[in-house]
């Protein structure tokens, strides 16, 4: 990547504070192979600002002013860095370099693949065994006498965007599996993603059927029948098509579409109306513009919020999750979820439902596993959606952003229900884009395997786990009522807020904003120290003699007196 | 007049009560002179104990002989009563209508209420102007307490004692009063200890169309400036509104006559517009069938959040002039009893940490709202549901509370009180058993002899158990000036008031309890550890002593 750096260093650059444009830090700008780095001149503070190249969304250069050229760098996580560079030529060079550096053309140019994979070989190998997806299925009670593992997709034979290991109804024979797969867009046949042990109802996912106006497949019909039979006592299943009905109908002309209720016995079809990736892309652009408005009036802001449509879309995704969760937990009815290809809206709806249904997915490790299952393993196209490589801009869309935001909106309604805080979600979002770890590279399990990512990169999960103290929600208690059972959120429009922590991080305040999370975290840390000190003290019986079995050194008065 | 005459049916059995978040109950409905009571007669509790004064509007519906009364309260709650028997229902409804709109002050509940708690400290005596002035005297000698208004003849909406510059005599005050709307001559509102700058407030100057001037008024406000210093006049109205006021005898200070002052116009709306805004907001919040688009557009159309932003912006400006520019400030709008007080009181919340304590906030409300002559009774006689034509009603104080909540939310550790205190004040300004918010001015309250005949809200609030209930567990005293963000993204809808009866707060309450628990447990441990440390230290000294022996 070094060959793309036209100017490695520019002096006398100003980093402009966008909230107070007259305040600026003067310093030196460096371009490295991986980062843009600004180092303040002031010898006392020497503040550094680092921006990873892969996080750069755009670099604008407004018309040159007498004091120099401005560069406005927008990042993919909605931060804005504004620089003033004295010489126009330097500014143009920096802009051109960044434009290239932030748009890698090959995977090998990405940060996570630029490091020597054998430097920390053991650590690397260990990092990939941190999460065990199969263990999570076992935690759900799968396989069992209703759901079994099938070898049908080993070597990705029936579907190259699915994981190799799939769970299907016990009664689904190999011909049914293969036949159903042939009748589904890109071979994405209905398979299990979540099993609810209390009601024995399941969530299955797939892509749209290739039904057109009249086509049908006996095997696919048998597959859905088998899914119903794997839920003893139920006499129908829901088929949730997460698209607006009109879009689903339009797909019939292309030989795709949705299940005909006359052909599939015992299904209830439900449309949810989540818009497609193009609508979402435009909508997010608009909400991030709203977050960046410099001095909007209340009217500008509320109008912008409304016309972006963003909260409406978030509500649609959450509503889809609520529908599925209620069907599974309250009615005990299994649900088959699909959209068009079954890797965007389907991933959103299934993972939101899992968060609502299962307390485990509200813990840090649980959310990691959920993302690993519903997003990574089931072929959500991370590299296309999050623009990891220079590619088709029409493929880009904030699909997982919306899932993470749904979790955030839920955490606002249920402050004690989640083990993690907002920072955890913001950090997950960042790494979906950053390419610092190999987890989200490529578009399917097969692609990742072919690239040998486990041999060449590190996994993000153990790193997040190591830093878990800073991602902990101090209000979370494993035995709290909010951590038990299903969450039933209120999805009335007034319950949704703009996610300031994502779209409006610029704001500053004096004195620095106090957050209850930080304060409570500090209090809990102190409490823990006090508890330890107390145990130490109590090991000494009144009178100063040690109780049997404790060592005298343990109650060293220096230690306890120094706090 | 006897209440009995107004109550045709004092009691009905088999009434069903439906209310937000609580189970439906069946019981006996009783009407008294001041209350609507429903009891299922189980556990000797009353499920409903509602002041008639809290009822803003009612609606009647009939299905066969079953009547239904929808009761809409000033605190924005809506409850439903199903009453068997058409006649009973009609009687109850007409009694409620009359009893909830009685105009006669002498029939108001606070005059009948006898406290069921022990008054430890009489709230009527807790915040006397004399005491407040003692604090001021300890900081500066430039001000004096004038009793020019002792019989309320100079300004009917001012208290008998006001703080004015030491060098200005009462005669000058009288003449300045004649030049200000409602006789509200400039008086001290706040003294900024850090730099000695002050904030004053008044009514608009009566310049009229021909530009009248008043030397005494100029002298009075110039007396507050230090030599060579300039001050700021913050007119809460837009330039055009202020211009229009001239035609009605009002106006603003011209540069020519007040050369040492720079005038800045803000745009806080007049009270009638605020009332309309409240009605629209509550309507938007109550309709649960909205799509996201419709909700956001109705929220915007209500303009409520715009008012919050405008008021906070003006308060920040006043605070900035004082703290950052080191200049004194005079604030006024038209009458000087509404937007003026929003600005002066919020500026003090920003500047003065004392105002963020439970006692200090009461003192602020007493000083800047009650003593300063905000016409509570006029402003709060109707709320968002009333079908009557609004007269002088306006949620001026509620907007102030909303702004305080916004600051509290942004600085959750800087306030000794929680939002419960703000909600409590909102409730009591609209309907109360206490006399604190009765009347429109100190003079009216004194004529009614409320301090003798009623109980003060502060007497209730300042009992230890209530103080504890209203306390903010996150509070850590600090002496900072706090600058709230007024960006629209930072200002939220005040759920605690506007969605209070619409969405269950159970999960948020649980989070609050959890927070209290974490902090209390920490304190307990601290005490234990400190005790042990002390014991240990003692043992060590004893041991050392023994060795020396």
PDB file of C-alpha atoms in Angstrom, chain A residues 195-396:
ATOM      1  CA  UNK A 195     -35.023 -23.670  18.689  1.00  0.00           C
ATOM      2  CA  UNK A 196     -37.177 -22.683  21.652  1.00  0.00           C
ATOM      3  CA  UNK A 197     -36.913 -25.407  24.263  1.00  0.00           C
ATOM      4  CA  UNK A 198     -39.956 -24.343  26.277  1.00  0.00           C
ATOM      5  CA  UNK A 199     -42.474 -24.502  23.433  1.00  0.00           C
ATOM      6  CA  UNK A 200     -40.530 -26.701  20.987  1.00  0.00           C
ATOM      7  CA  UNK A 201     -41.271 -24.109  18.293  1.00  0.00           C
ATOM      8  CA  UNK A 202     -38.469 -23.187  15.914  1.00  0.00           C
ATOM      9  CA  UNK A 203     -37.333 -20.314  13.751  1.00  0.00           C
ATOM     10  CA  UNK A 204     -36.240 -21.413  10.287  1.00  0.00           C
ATOM     11  CA  UNK A 205     -34.813 -19.249   7.556  1.00  0.00           C
ATOM     12  CA  UNK A 206     -34.549 -19.465   3.789  1.00  0.00           C
ATOM     13  CA  UNK A 207     -34.772 -17.396   0.609  1.00  0.00           C
ATOM     14  CA  UNK A 208     -37.855 -16.817  -1.548  1.00  0.00           C
ATOM     15  CA  UNK A 209     -39.346 -19.761  -3.419  1.00  0.00           C
ATOM     16  CA  UNK A 210     -38.979 -19.873  -7.194  1.00  0.00           C
ATOM     17  CA  UNK A 211     -42.736 -19.986  -7.537  1.00  0.00           C
ATOM     18  CA  UNK A 212     -43.336 -17.347 -10.177  1.00  0.00           C
ATOM     19  CA  UNK A 213     -47.028 -17.325 -11.012  1.00  0.00           C
ATOM     20  CA  UNK A 214     -47.693 -21.039 -10.835  1.00  0.00           C
ATOM     21  CA  UNK A 215     -44.578 -23.148 -10.288  1.00  0.00           C
ATOM     22  CA  UNK A 216     -44.480 -25.501  -7.330  1.00  0.00           C
ATOM     23  CA  UNK A 217     -42.161 -28.039  -5.803  1.00  0.00           C
ATOM     24  CA  UNK A 218     -43.380 -31.050  -3.956  1.00  0.00           C
ATOM     25  CA  UNK A 219     -40.135 -31.313  -2.030  1.00  0.00           C
ATOM     26  CA  UNK A 220     -40.325 -27.706  -0.850  1.00  0.00           C
ATOM     27  CA  UNK A 221     -43.911 -28.227   0.235  1.00  0.00           C
ATOM     28  CA  UNK A 222     -42.810 -31.370   2.067  1.00  0.00           C
ATOM     29  CA  UNK A 223     -39.999 -29.429   3.684  1.00  0.00           C
ATOM     30  CA  UNK A 224     -42.400 -26.908   5.205  1.00  0.00           C
ATOM     31  CA  UNK A 225     -44.649 -29.757   6.239  1.00  0.00           C
ATOM     32  CA  UNK A 226     -41.671 -31.393   7.931  1.00  0.00           C
ATOM     33  CA  UNK A 227     -40.915 -28.166   9.784  1.00  0.00           C
ATOM     34  CA  UNK A 228     -44.457 -28.137  11.110  1.00  0.00           C
ATOM     35  CA  UNK A 229     -44.193 -31.780  12.166  1.00  0.00           C
ATOM     36  CA  UNK A 230     -41.014 -31.028  14.083  1.00  0.00           C
ATOM     37  CA  UNK A 231     -43.157 -28.959  16.414  1.00  0.00           C
ATOM     38  CA  UNK A 232     -45.399 -31.582  18.004  1.00  0.00           C
ATOM     39  CA  UNK A 233     -48.929 -30.437  18.671  1.00  0.00           C
ATOM     40  CA  UNK A 234     -48.934 -27.523  16.259  1.00  0.00           C
ATOM     41  CA  UNK A 235     -51.115 -27.690  13.182  1.00  0.00           C
ATOM     42  CA  UNK A 236     -49.738 -24.803  11.170  1.00  0.00           C
ATOM     43  CA  UNK A 237     -46.613 -22.664  10.746  1.00  0.00           C
ATOM     44  CA  UNK A 238     -46.129 -19.006   9.973  1.00  0.00           C
ATOM     45  CA  UNK A 239     -44.260 -18.054   6.841  1.00  0.00           C
ATOM     46  CA  UNK A 240     -42.999 -14.542   7.460  1.00  0.00           C
ATOM     47  CA  UNK A 241     -42.085 -12.712   4.274  1.00  0.00           C
ATOM     48  CA  UNK A 242     -40.253  -9.655   5.609  1.00  0.00           C
ATOM     49  CA  UNK A 243     -40.748  -7.703   2.386  1.00  0.00           C
ATOM     50  CA  UNK A 244     -43.593  -5.349   1.588  1.00  0.00           C
ATOM     51  CA  UNK A 245     -46.258  -7.440  -0.163  1.00  0.00           C
ATOM     52  CA  UNK A 246     -46.007  -5.375  -3.328  1.00  0.00           C
ATOM     53  CA  UNK A 247     -42.283  -6.136  -3.687  1.00  0.00           C
ATOM     54  CA  UNK A 248     -42.922  -9.819  -3.117  1.00  0.00           C
ATOM     55  CA  UNK A 249     -45.589  -9.824  -5.832  1.00  0.00           C
ATOM     56  CA  UNK A 250     -43.333  -8.020  -8.254  1.00  0.00           C
ATOM     57  CA  UNK A 251     -40.773 -10.792  -7.804  1.00  0.00           C
ATOM     58  CA  UNK A 252     -43.207 -13.320  -9.273  1.00  0.00           C
ATOM     59  CA  UNK A 253     -42.662 -11.872 -12.713  1.00  0.00           C
ATOM     60  CA  UNK A 254     -39.015 -12.898 -12.394  1.00  0.00           C
ATOM     61  CA  UNK A 255     -39.982 -16.453 -11.493  1.00  0.00           C
ATOM     62  CA  UNK A 256     -39.562 -15.876  -7.769  1.00  0.00           C
ATOM     63  CA  UNK A 257     -42.078 -14.632  -5.242  1.00  0.00           C
ATOM     64  CA  UNK A 258     -43.717 -16.182  -2.224  1.00  0.00           C
ATOM     65  CA  UNK A 259     -45.526 -19.303  -1.076  1.00  0.00           C
ATOM     66  CA  UNK A 260     -48.938 -19.933  -2.538  1.00  0.00           C
ATOM     67  CA  UNK A 261     -51.213 -20.782   0.381  1.00  0.00           C
ATOM     68  CA  UNK A 262     -53.184 -23.153  -1.842  1.00  0.00           C
ATOM     69  CA  UNK A 263     -50.118 -25.298  -2.477  1.00  0.00           C
ATOM     70  CA  UNK A 264     -48.632 -25.339   0.985  1.00  0.00           C
ATOM     71  CA  UNK A 265     -50.947 -26.968   3.468  1.00  0.00           C
ATOM     72  CA  UNK A 266     -51.131 -25.418   6.911  1.00  0.00           C
ATOM     73  CA  UNK A 267     -49.135 -22.243   6.450  1.00  0.00           C
ATOM     74  CA  UNK A 268     -50.119 -18.709   7.382  1.00  0.00           C
ATOM     75  CA  UNK A 269     -48.376 -16.129   5.283  1.00  0.00           C
ATOM     76  CA  UNK A 270     -47.469 -12.836   6.912  1.00  0.00           C
ATOM     77  CA  UNK A 271     -45.866  -9.848   5.177  1.00  0.00           C
ATOM     78  CA  UNK A 272     -43.911  -7.424   7.377  1.00  0.00           C
ATOM     79  CA  UNK A 273     -42.849  -4.631   5.055  1.00  0.00           C
ATOM     80  CA  UNK A 274     -39.161  -4.011   5.681  1.00  0.00           C
ATOM     81  CA  UNK A 275     -37.844  -1.996   2.748  1.00  0.00           C
ATOM     82  CA  UNK A 276     -34.983  -3.146   0.507  1.00  0.00           C
ATOM     83  CA  UNK A 277     -31.278  -2.363   0.798  1.00  0.00           C
ATOM     84  CA  UNK A 278     -31.441   0.608  -1.567  1.00  0.00           C
ATOM     85  CA  UNK A 279     -34.109   2.378   0.442  1.00  0.00           C
ATOM     86  CA  UNK A 280     -32.109   1.732   3.630  1.00  0.00           C
ATOM     87  CA  UNK A 281     -28.883   3.067   2.121  1.00  0.00           C
ATOM     88  CA  UNK A 282     -30.530   6.357   1.183  1.00  0.00           C
ATOM     89  CA  UNK A 283     -32.302   6.587   4.488  1.00  0.00           C
ATOM     90  CA  UNK A 284     -29.100   6.192   6.471  1.00  0.00           C
ATOM     91  CA  UNK A 285     -27.416   8.846   4.379  1.00  0.00           C
ATOM     92  CA  UNK A 286     -30.210  11.189   5.353  1.00  0.00           C
ATOM     93  CA  UNK A 287     -30.112  10.438   9.069  1.00  0.00           C
ATOM     94  CA  UNK A 288     -26.366  10.876   9.174  1.00  0.00           C
ATOM     95  CA  UNK A 289     -26.854  14.237   7.443  1.00  0.00           C
ATOM     96  CA  UNK A 290     -29.302  15.143  10.189  1.00  0.00           C
ATOM     97  CA  UNK A 291     -26.695  14.240  12.799  1.00  0.00           C
ATOM     98  CA  UNK A 292     -24.202  16.505  11.105  1.00  0.00           C
ATOM     99  CA  UNK A 293     -26.396  19.581  10.758  1.00  0.00           C
ATOM    100  CA  UNK A 294     -24.442  22.368  12.371  1.00  0.00           C
ATOM    101  CA  UNK A 295     -27.069  24.589  13.961  1.00  0.00           C
ATOM    102  CA  UNK A 296     -30.409  23.181  12.978  1.00  0.00           C
ATOM    103  CA  UNK A 297     -33.650  24.561  14.324  1.00  0.00           C
ATOM    104  CA  UNK A 298     -35.920  22.109  16.112  1.00  0.00           C
ATOM    105  CA  UNK A 299     -38.110  22.114  13.007  1.00  0.00           C
ATOM    106  CA  UNK A 300     -35.168  21.294  10.700  1.00  0.00           C
ATOM    107  CA  UNK A 301     -34.164  18.463  12.969  1.00  0.00           C
ATOM    108  CA  UNK A 302     -37.583  16.859  13.419  1.00  0.00           C
ATOM    109  CA  UNK A 303     -38.382  17.305   9.757  1.00  0.00           C
ATOM    110  CA  UNK A 304     -35.045  15.748   8.811  1.00  0.00           C
ATOM    111  CA  UNK A 305     -35.656  12.865  11.187  1.00  0.00           C
ATOM    112  CA  UNK A 306     -39.071  12.258   9.702  1.00  0.00           C
ATOM    113  CA  UNK A 307     -38.071  12.577   6.071  1.00  0.00           C
ATOM    114  CA  UNK A 308     -35.054  10.295   6.523  1.00  0.00           C
ATOM    115  CA  UNK A 309     -37.529   7.532   7.332  1.00  0.00           C
ATOM    116  CA  UNK A 310     -34.818   5.893   9.416  1.00  0.00           C
ATOM    117  CA  UNK A 311     -36.780   5.357  12.625  1.00  0.00           C
ATOM    118  CA  UNK A 312     -39.674   4.009  10.581  1.00  0.00           C
ATOM    119  CA  UNK A 313     -37.342   1.353   9.176  1.00  0.00           C
ATOM    120  CA  UNK A 314     -35.912   0.542  12.602  1.00  0.00           C
ATOM    121  CA  UNK A 315     -39.462   0.112  13.854  1.00  0.00           C
ATOM    122  CA  UNK A 316     -40.254  -2.228  10.937  1.00  0.00           C
ATOM    123  CA  UNK A 317     -37.267  -4.448  11.756  1.00  0.00           C
ATOM    124  CA  UNK A 318     -38.160  -4.526  15.442  1.00  0.00           C
ATOM    125  CA  UNK A 319     -41.809  -5.255  14.641  1.00  0.00           C
ATOM    126  CA  UNK A 320     -40.700  -8.208  12.526  1.00  0.00           C
ATOM    127  CA  UNK A 321     -38.691  -9.569  15.455  1.00  0.00           C
ATOM    128  CA  UNK A 322     -41.604  -9.041  17.830  1.00  0.00           C
ATOM    129  CA  UNK A 323     -43.981 -10.921  15.539  1.00  0.00           C
ATOM    130  CA  UNK A 324     -41.668 -13.915  15.287  1.00  0.00           C
ATOM    131  CA  UNK A 325     -40.811 -13.956  18.989  1.00  0.00           C
ATOM    132  CA  UNK A 326     -44.473 -13.858  19.991  1.00  0.00           C
ATOM    133  CA  UNK A 327     -45.381 -16.641  17.579  1.00  0.00           C
ATOM    134  CA  UNK A 328     -42.637 -18.843  18.999  1.00  0.00           C
ATOM    135  CA  UNK A 329     -42.913 -18.074  22.703  1.00  0.00           C
ATOM    136  CA  UNK A 330     -46.574 -17.229  23.169  1.00  0.00           C
ATOM    137  CA  UNK A 331     -48.356 -19.255  20.504  1.00  0.00           C
ATOM    138  CA  UNK A 332     -45.787 -22.033  20.297  1.00  0.00           C
ATOM    139  CA  UNK A 333     -45.908 -21.904  16.497  1.00  0.00           C
ATOM    140  CA  UNK A 334     -42.820 -22.392  14.348  1.00  0.00           C
ATOM    141  CA  UNK A 335     -41.894 -19.664  11.894  1.00  0.00           C
ATOM    142  CA  UNK A 336     -40.185 -19.792   8.513  1.00  0.00           C
ATOM    143  CA  UNK A 337     -38.635 -16.421   7.694  1.00  0.00           C
ATOM    144  CA  UNK A 338     -37.498 -15.212   4.306  1.00  0.00           C
ATOM    145  CA  UNK A 339     -37.130 -12.124   2.158  1.00  0.00           C
ATOM    146  CA  UNK A 340     -35.622 -12.263  -1.338  1.00  0.00           C
ATOM    147  CA  UNK A 341     -32.226 -13.876  -0.915  1.00  0.00           C
ATOM    148  CA  UNK A 342     -32.643 -14.444   2.780  1.00  0.00           C
ATOM    149  CA  UNK A 343     -29.409 -12.829   3.859  1.00  0.00           C
ATOM    150  CA  UNK A 344     -30.394  -9.266   4.778  1.00  0.00           C
ATOM    151  CA  UNK A 345     -33.898  -8.699   6.126  1.00  0.00           C
ATOM    152  CA  UNK A 346     -34.102 -12.356   7.133  1.00  0.00           C
ATOM    153  CA  UNK A 347     -30.904 -12.033   9.164  1.00  0.00           C
ATOM    154  CA  UNK A 348     -32.310  -8.899  10.831  1.00  0.00           C
ATOM    155  CA  UNK A 349     -35.681 -10.411  11.680  1.00  0.00           C
ATOM    156  CA  UNK A 350     -34.259 -13.709  12.969  1.00  0.00           C
ATOM    157  CA  UNK A 351     -31.550 -12.134  15.093  1.00  0.00           C
ATOM    158  CA  UNK A 352     -33.882  -9.520  16.616  1.00  0.00           C
ATOM    159  CA  UNK A 353     -36.303 -12.329  17.483  1.00  0.00           C
ATOM    160  CA  UNK A 354     -33.481 -14.275  19.147  1.00  0.00           C
ATOM    161  CA  UNK A 355     -32.512 -11.264  21.260  1.00  0.00           C
ATOM    162  CA  UNK A 356     -36.120 -10.878  22.358  1.00  0.00           C
ATOM    163  CA  UNK A 357     -36.590 -14.571  23.100  1.00  0.00           C
ATOM    164  CA  UNK A 358     -33.364 -15.604  24.714  1.00  0.00           C
ATOM    165  CA  UNK A 359     -31.658 -13.874  27.651  1.00  0.00           C
ATOM    166  CA  UNK A 360     -28.368 -15.463  26.645  1.00  0.00           C
ATOM    167  CA  UNK A 361     -28.221 -13.386  23.461  1.00  0.00           C
ATOM    168  CA  UNK A 362     -28.376 -10.260  25.640  1.00  0.00           C
ATOM    169  CA  UNK A 363     -24.997 -11.096  27.129  1.00  0.00           C
ATOM    170  CA  UNK A 364     -21.735 -10.121  25.449  1.00  0.00           C
ATOM    171  CA  UNK A 365     -20.785 -13.617  24.460  1.00  0.00           C
ATOM    172  CA  UNK A 366     -24.353 -14.416  23.448  1.00  0.00           C
ATOM    173  CA  UNK A 367     -24.549 -11.449  21.097  1.00  0.00           C
ATOM    174  CA  UNK A 368     -21.220 -12.436  19.568  1.00  0.00           C
ATOM    175  CA  UNK A 369     -22.563 -15.941  18.958  1.00  0.00           C
ATOM    176  CA  UNK A 370     -25.776 -14.600  17.526  1.00  0.00           C
ATOM    177  CA  UNK A 371     -23.881 -12.434  15.038  1.00  0.00           C
ATOM    178  CA  UNK A 372     -21.633 -15.376  14.249  1.00  0.00           C
ATOM    179  CA  UNK A 373     -24.680 -17.581  13.555  1.00  0.00           C
ATOM    180  CA  UNK A 374     -27.374 -15.421  11.949  1.00  0.00           C
ATOM    181  CA  UNK A 375     -25.012 -13.100  10.090  1.00  0.00           C
ATOM    182  CA  UNK A 376     -21.584 -14.600   9.541  1.00  0.00           C
ATOM    183  CA  UNK A 377     -22.388 -18.285   9.100  1.00  0.00           C
ATOM    184  CA  UNK A 378     -25.575 -17.784   7.105  1.00  0.00           C
ATOM    185  CA  UNK A 379     -23.851 -15.778   4.415  1.00  0.00           C
ATOM    186  CA  UNK A 380     -24.680 -12.145   5.092  1.00  0.00           C
ATOM    187  CA  UNK A 381     -22.587 -10.423   2.453  1.00  0.00           C
ATOM    188  CA  UNK A 382     -20.355  -8.387   4.748  1.00  0.00           C
ATOM    189  CA  UNK A 383     -17.747  -7.389   2.176  1.00  0.00           C
ATOM    190  CA  UNK A 384     -20.393  -6.191  -0.274  1.00  0.00           C
ATOM    191  CA  UNK A 385     -22.665  -4.494   2.212  1.00  0.00           C
ATOM    192  CA  UNK A 386     -19.911  -2.687   4.084  1.00  0.00           C
ATOM    193  CA  UNK A 387     -17.794  -1.841   1.091  1.00  0.00           C
ATOM    194  CA  UNK A 388     -14.648  -3.599   2.228  1.00  0.00           C
ATOM    195  CA  UNK A 389     -13.273  -3.509  -1.298  1.00  0.00           C
ATOM    196  CA  UNK A 390     -13.879  -1.066  -4.102  1.00  0.00           C
ATOM    197  CA  UNK A 391     -17.057  -2.490  -5.615  1.00  0.00           C
ATOM    198  CA  UNK A 392     -20.623  -1.934  -6.694  1.00  0.00           C
ATOM    199  CA  UNK A 393     -22.006   0.958  -4.636  1.00  0.00           C
ATOM    200  CA  UNK A 394     -25.513  -0.436  -5.108  1.00  0.00           C
ATOM    201  CA  UNK A 395     -24.550  -3.476  -3.042  1.00  0.00           C
ATOM    202  CA  UNK A 396     -23.710  -1.304  -0.037  1.00  0.00           C
TER     203      UNK A 396
END
